[in-house]
Amino acid sequence: MNSSLLAPAVAEALTRSSWIRKMFEAGAALKAQYGADQVYDFSLGNPDLPPPPGMADALREIAATLDRPMALGYMPNAGYPHVREALAALATAEQGVACTAGDLVVTCGAAGAINSFFRAVLEPGDRVLALAPYFVEYGAYTANHGGVLDTVACKETDFSLDLEAIEAALARGETRALILNSPNNPTGQVYTAEEIQALGELLRAASARQRRPVFLLCDEPYRFLTYDGLAVPSVLPYYEHAVVATSFSKNLSLAGERVGYLLVNPAMAGKQGLLDGVILANRILGYVNAPAIGQLLAARCLPALRESQQVPIYQRRRDCMADVLRQAGVEFFLPKGAFYFFPKAPGGDDLAYVAKLQAQRILAVPGRGFGMPGFVRLAYCVDEAVIEGARSGFLQVSKEG
Ligand SMILES: Cc1ncc(COP(=O)(O)O)c(C=O)c1O
């Protein structure tokens, strides 16, 4: 590689290609060799369920409105006003707190929401705290804006918050934002209202010590997906300086269309300044605005979310995977939400276990890719037949020890 063409940080990042990417490439090679139906691919969090049935009609209706000037032209950087209104009604219902269109910015997915937020609040050298194991892109999103990612491990027994460890990290006095992802990728944990309340108290104390707010960034693209009727508590009533990043990538299977939003706590003092900063960041990062068709589609499909049949499908898959792992004698935390298992690697070495599974044409991602070695991630946004098909391979690996 001609290194003079690239910024050193990007050249370095390229050499550390992510574990998910590595498994994706290994999977492609296995599929070419054995055929796609002979490979049990649990490496990617790309929802396999089609968008809701009404989406094709919604797209036709949108197409019928395109014969006017600028139908798909530039729009306000914060998104179409009527889409923001519709999203505010959704946010009000989900968060149990009255939200208005002015409290949110439509973004290019949750990823765009996080990047626009960080662009608006981070100064070079500011620290962002992630709770391990964590969605690996947080490191890049922080570094994109001159920040530095610090990590604190969750409890290894059930991946609940280790509040003492978080308090110790905050005591260093350098944190600008803490990221909370619930339901969690990769653990499937959903944090309780008690944990969130205690976290809010720690952050409030840290903000007072530092004489500037420590933001709580709640990354919630899996809010819709919990099992056994569990509700995801809203953080907004517990902490004034909270913001929510979310998207329609998972619940409407709209990941390629890049639509989400950043919601600022309606109760945050001086919130308009922050919102203006996020809207500006959305523009100057080059997103300009979230995609027009995606916004129109998402807004028209919001009612479909209420009738969604996705949760029972994922619940059956979760229970099927739990049964496979149990039979194979693998220790795991039963996910309360999202579509990932994060079981312990038998023997303790995640790389060795992933390699053994791969020999059975089963693709998993080593936990070290999420900042927690000794575990593996299995994404079960795949057909139940794939999970069943992998059963004998899991049993074989356990038998070989
Ligand atoms: C925890 C988490 N946050 C954010 C994202 C980004 O999602 P998107 O930008 O497609 O909304 C993902 C995608 O997998 C994720 O798992």
Short mmCIF file of N, CA and C in Angstrom, two decimals, residues 251-316:
data_model
loop_
_atom_site.label_atom_id
_atom_site.label_comp_id
_atom_site.label_asym_id
_atom_site.label_seq_id
_atom_site.Cartn_x
_atom_site.Cartn_y
_atom_site.Cartn_z
N ASN A 251 -36.16 -2.18 13.06
CA ASN A 251 -37.60 -2.46 13.21
C ASN A 251 -38.37 -2.42 11.90
N LEU A 252 -37.90 -1.61 10.92
CA LEU A 252 -38.56 -1.60 9.61
C LEU A 252 -37.67 -2.29 8.56
N SER A 253 -36.60 -2.92 8.99
CA SER A 253 -35.63 -3.55 8.07
C SER A 253 -35.23 -2.56 6.97
N LEU A 254 -34.90 -1.34 7.40
CA LEU A 254 -34.64 -0.25 6.46
C LEU A 254 -33.18 0.22 6.54
N ALA A 255 -32.29 -0.71 6.92
CA ALA A 255 -30.91 -0.30 7.22
C ALA A 255 -30.23 0.41 6.06
N GLY A 256 -30.52 -0.04 4.83
CA GLY A 256 -29.84 0.56 3.69
C GLY A 256 -30.36 1.94 3.33
N GLU A 257 -31.48 2.32 3.87
CA GLU A 257 -32.09 3.60 3.51
C GLU A 257 -31.64 4.74 4.43
N ARG A 258 -30.97 4.41 5.53
CA ARG A 258 -30.31 5.36 6.43
C ARG A 258 -31.26 6.42 7.01
N VAL A 259 -32.17 5.98 7.83
CA VAL A 259 -33.06 6.92 8.52
C VAL A 259 -33.11 6.64 10.01
N GLY A 260 -32.89 7.66 10.78
CA GLY A 260 -32.99 7.57 12.24
C GLY A 260 -33.18 8.97 12.78
N TYR A 261 -33.02 9.13 14.10
CA TYR A 261 -33.09 10.50 14.62
C TYR A 261 -32.33 10.61 15.93
N LEU A 262 -31.97 11.85 16.24
CA LEU A 262 -31.39 12.16 17.54
C LEU A 262 -32.41 12.99 18.30
N LEU A 263 -32.79 12.50 19.48
CA LEU A 263 -33.77 13.19 20.32
C LEU A 263 -33.03 13.78 21.52
N VAL A 264 -33.23 15.07 21.75
CA VAL A 264 -32.64 15.73 22.92
C VAL A 264 -33.70 15.75 24.01
N ASN A 265 -33.30 15.42 25.24
CA ASN A 265 -34.25 15.42 26.35
C ASN A 265 -35.03 16.75 26.37
N PRO A 266 -36.37 16.70 26.23
CA PRO A 266 -37.14 17.95 26.23
C PRO A 266 -36.90 18.78 27.50
N ALA A 267 -36.46 18.10 28.57
CA ALA A 267 -36.27 18.82 29.83
C ALA A 267 -34.87 19.44 29.97
N MET A 268 -34.03 19.32 28.94
CA MET A 268 -32.65 19.81 29.09
C MET A 268 -32.63 21.35 29.01
N ALA A 269 -32.05 21.97 30.00
CA ALA A 269 -31.94 23.44 29.99
C ALA A 269 -31.06 23.86 28.82
N GLY A 270 -31.48 24.87 28.07
CA GLY A 270 -30.67 25.36 26.95
C GLY A 270 -30.60 24.39 25.78
N LYS A 271 -31.62 23.51 25.67
CA LYS A 271 -31.55 22.44 24.65
C LYS A 271 -31.46 22.99 23.22
N GLN A 272 -32.00 24.21 22.97
CA GLN A 272 -32.04 24.70 21.58
C GLN A 272 -30.63 24.86 21.02
N GLY A 273 -29.70 25.28 21.87
CA GLY A 273 -28.32 25.45 21.41
C GLY A 273 -27.75 24.11 20.96
N LEU A 274 -28.02 23.07 21.74
CA LEU A 274 -27.51 21.74 21.38
C LEU A 274 -28.16 21.28 20.08
N LEU A 275 -29.49 21.46 19.97
CA LEU A 275 -30.19 21.04 18.75
C LEU A 275 -29.63 21.79 17.52
N ASP A 276 -29.41 23.08 17.68
CA ASP A 276 -28.86 23.86 16.55
C ASP A 276 -27.49 23.30 16.15
N GLY A 277 -26.70 22.93 17.16
CA GLY A 277 -25.37 22.38 16.89
C GLY A 277 -25.45 21.04 16.15
N VAL A 278 -26.41 20.20 16.55
CA VAL A 278 -26.56 18.88 15.90
C VAL A 278 -27.05 19.07 14.46
N ILE A 279 -27.96 20.02 14.26
CA ILE A 279 -28.48 20.28 12.90
C ILE A 279 -27.34 20.79 12.01
N LEU A 280 -26.54 21.69 12.57
CA LEU A 280 -25.38 22.19 11.79
C LEU A 280 -24.43 21.03 11.47
N ALA A 281 -24.17 20.19 12.48
CA ALA A 281 -23.24 19.05 12.27
C ALA A 281 -23.79 18.13 11.18
N ASN A 282 -25.09 17.89 11.20
CA ASN A 282 -25.72 17.04 10.18
C ASN A 282 -25.38 17.59 8.79
N ARG A 283 -25.40 18.93 8.69
CA ARG A 283 -25.12 19.56 7.40
C ARG A 283 -23.64 19.48 7.05
N ILE A 284 -22.79 19.91 7.99
CA ILE A 284 -21.38 20.08 7.62
C ILE A 284 -20.62 18.76 7.60
N LEU A 285 -21.18 17.72 8.18
CA LEU A 285 -20.54 16.41 8.01
C LEU A 285 -20.79 15.88 6.61
N GLY A 286 -21.64 16.57 5.87
CA GLY A 286 -21.89 16.16 4.49
C GLY A 286 -23.11 15.28 4.33
N TYR A 287 -23.78 14.98 5.46
CA TYR A 287 -25.05 14.25 5.33
C TYR A 287 -26.09 15.18 4.68
N VAL A 288 -25.99 16.48 5.02
CA VAL A 288 -26.92 17.54 4.60
C VAL A 288 -28.31 17.31 5.22
N ASN A 289 -28.91 16.17 4.87
CA ASN A 289 -30.16 15.76 5.55
C ASN A 289 -30.27 14.26 5.35
N ALA A 290 -31.13 13.63 6.14
CA ALA A 290 -31.36 12.19 5.95
C ALA A 290 -32.07 11.99 4.60
N PRO A 291 -31.93 10.82 3.96
CA PRO A 291 -32.50 10.60 2.63
C PRO A 291 -34.00 10.90 2.58
N ALA A 292 -34.40 11.58 1.48
CA ALA A 292 -35.79 12.03 1.35
C ALA A 292 -36.75 10.83 1.32
N ILE A 293 -36.48 9.87 0.45
CA ILE A 293 -37.43 8.76 0.30
C ILE A 293 -37.49 7.94 1.60
N GLY A 294 -36.34 7.75 2.20
CA GLY A 294 -36.32 7.00 3.47
C GLY A 294 -37.17 7.67 4.53
N GLN A 295 -37.06 9.00 4.64
CA GLN A 295 -37.87 9.73 5.64
C GLN A 295 -39.36 9.54 5.36
N LEU A 296 -39.73 9.71 4.07
CA LEU A 296 -41.16 9.61 3.71
C LEU A 296 -41.67 8.19 3.98
N LEU A 297 -40.82 7.22 3.66
CA LEU A 297 -41.21 5.82 3.88
C LEU A 297 -41.39 5.52 5.37
N ALA A 298 -40.40 5.92 6.15
CA ALA A 298 -40.45 5.64 7.59
C ALA A 298 -41.71 6.25 8.19
N ALA A 299 -41.99 7.52 7.82
CA ALA A 299 -43.14 8.20 8.41
C ALA A 299 -44.44 7.47 8.05
N ARG A 300 -44.53 7.00 6.79
CA ARG A 300 -45.76 6.30 6.39
C ARG A 300 -45.87 4.92 7.04
N CYS A 301 -44.76 4.34 7.42
CA CYS A 301 -44.79 2.97 7.96
C CYS A 301 -44.85 2.94 9.49
N LEU A 302 -44.88 4.11 10.15
CA LEU A 302 -44.92 4.09 11.62
C LEU A 302 -46.10 3.28 12.16
N PRO A 303 -47.31 3.39 11.56
CA PRO A 303 -48.42 2.58 12.09
C PRO A 303 -48.12 1.07 12.01
N ALA A 304 -47.33 0.67 11.01
CA ALA A 304 -47.01 -0.76 10.85
C ALA A 304 -46.21 -1.28 12.05
N LEU A 305 -45.50 -0.36 12.72
CA LEU A 305 -44.69 -0.80 13.88
C LEU A 305 -45.58 -1.38 14.97
N ARG A 306 -46.78 -0.80 15.10
CA ARG A 306 -47.69 -1.26 16.16
C ARG A 306 -48.20 -2.67 15.87
N GLU A 307 -48.34 -2.99 14.56
CA GLU A 307 -48.87 -4.32 14.21
C GLU A 307 -47.76 -5.31 13.90
N SER A 308 -46.52 -4.91 14.15
CA SER A 308 -45.39 -5.74 13.71
C SER A 308 -45.44 -7.15 14.31
N GLN A 309 -45.14 -8.12 13.45
CA GLN A 309 -45.11 -9.52 13.90
C GLN A 309 -43.68 -9.99 14.12
N GLN A 310 -42.72 -9.04 14.16
CA GLN A 310 -41.31 -9.45 14.22
C GLN A 310 -40.93 -10.07 15.57
N VAL A 311 -41.48 -9.50 16.65
CA VAL A 311 -41.00 -9.94 17.98
C VAL A 311 -41.21 -11.45 18.20
N PRO A 312 -42.44 -11.99 17.91
CA PRO A 312 -42.60 -13.44 18.12
C PRO A 312 -41.64 -14.28 17.26
N ILE A 313 -41.32 -13.78 16.09
CA ILE A 313 -40.39 -14.53 15.22
C ILE A 313 -39.01 -14.58 15.88
N TYR A 314 -38.54 -13.41 16.34
CA TYR A 314 -37.22 -13.38 16.99
C TYR A 314 -37.25 -14.16 18.30
N GLN A 315 -38.38 -14.14 18.99
CA GLN A 315 -38.45 -14.87 20.27
C GLN A 315 -38.29 -16.37 20.04
N ARG A 316 -38.92 -16.87 18.96
CA ARG A 316 -38.77 -18.31 18.65
C ARG A 316 -37.32 -18.63 18.32
#
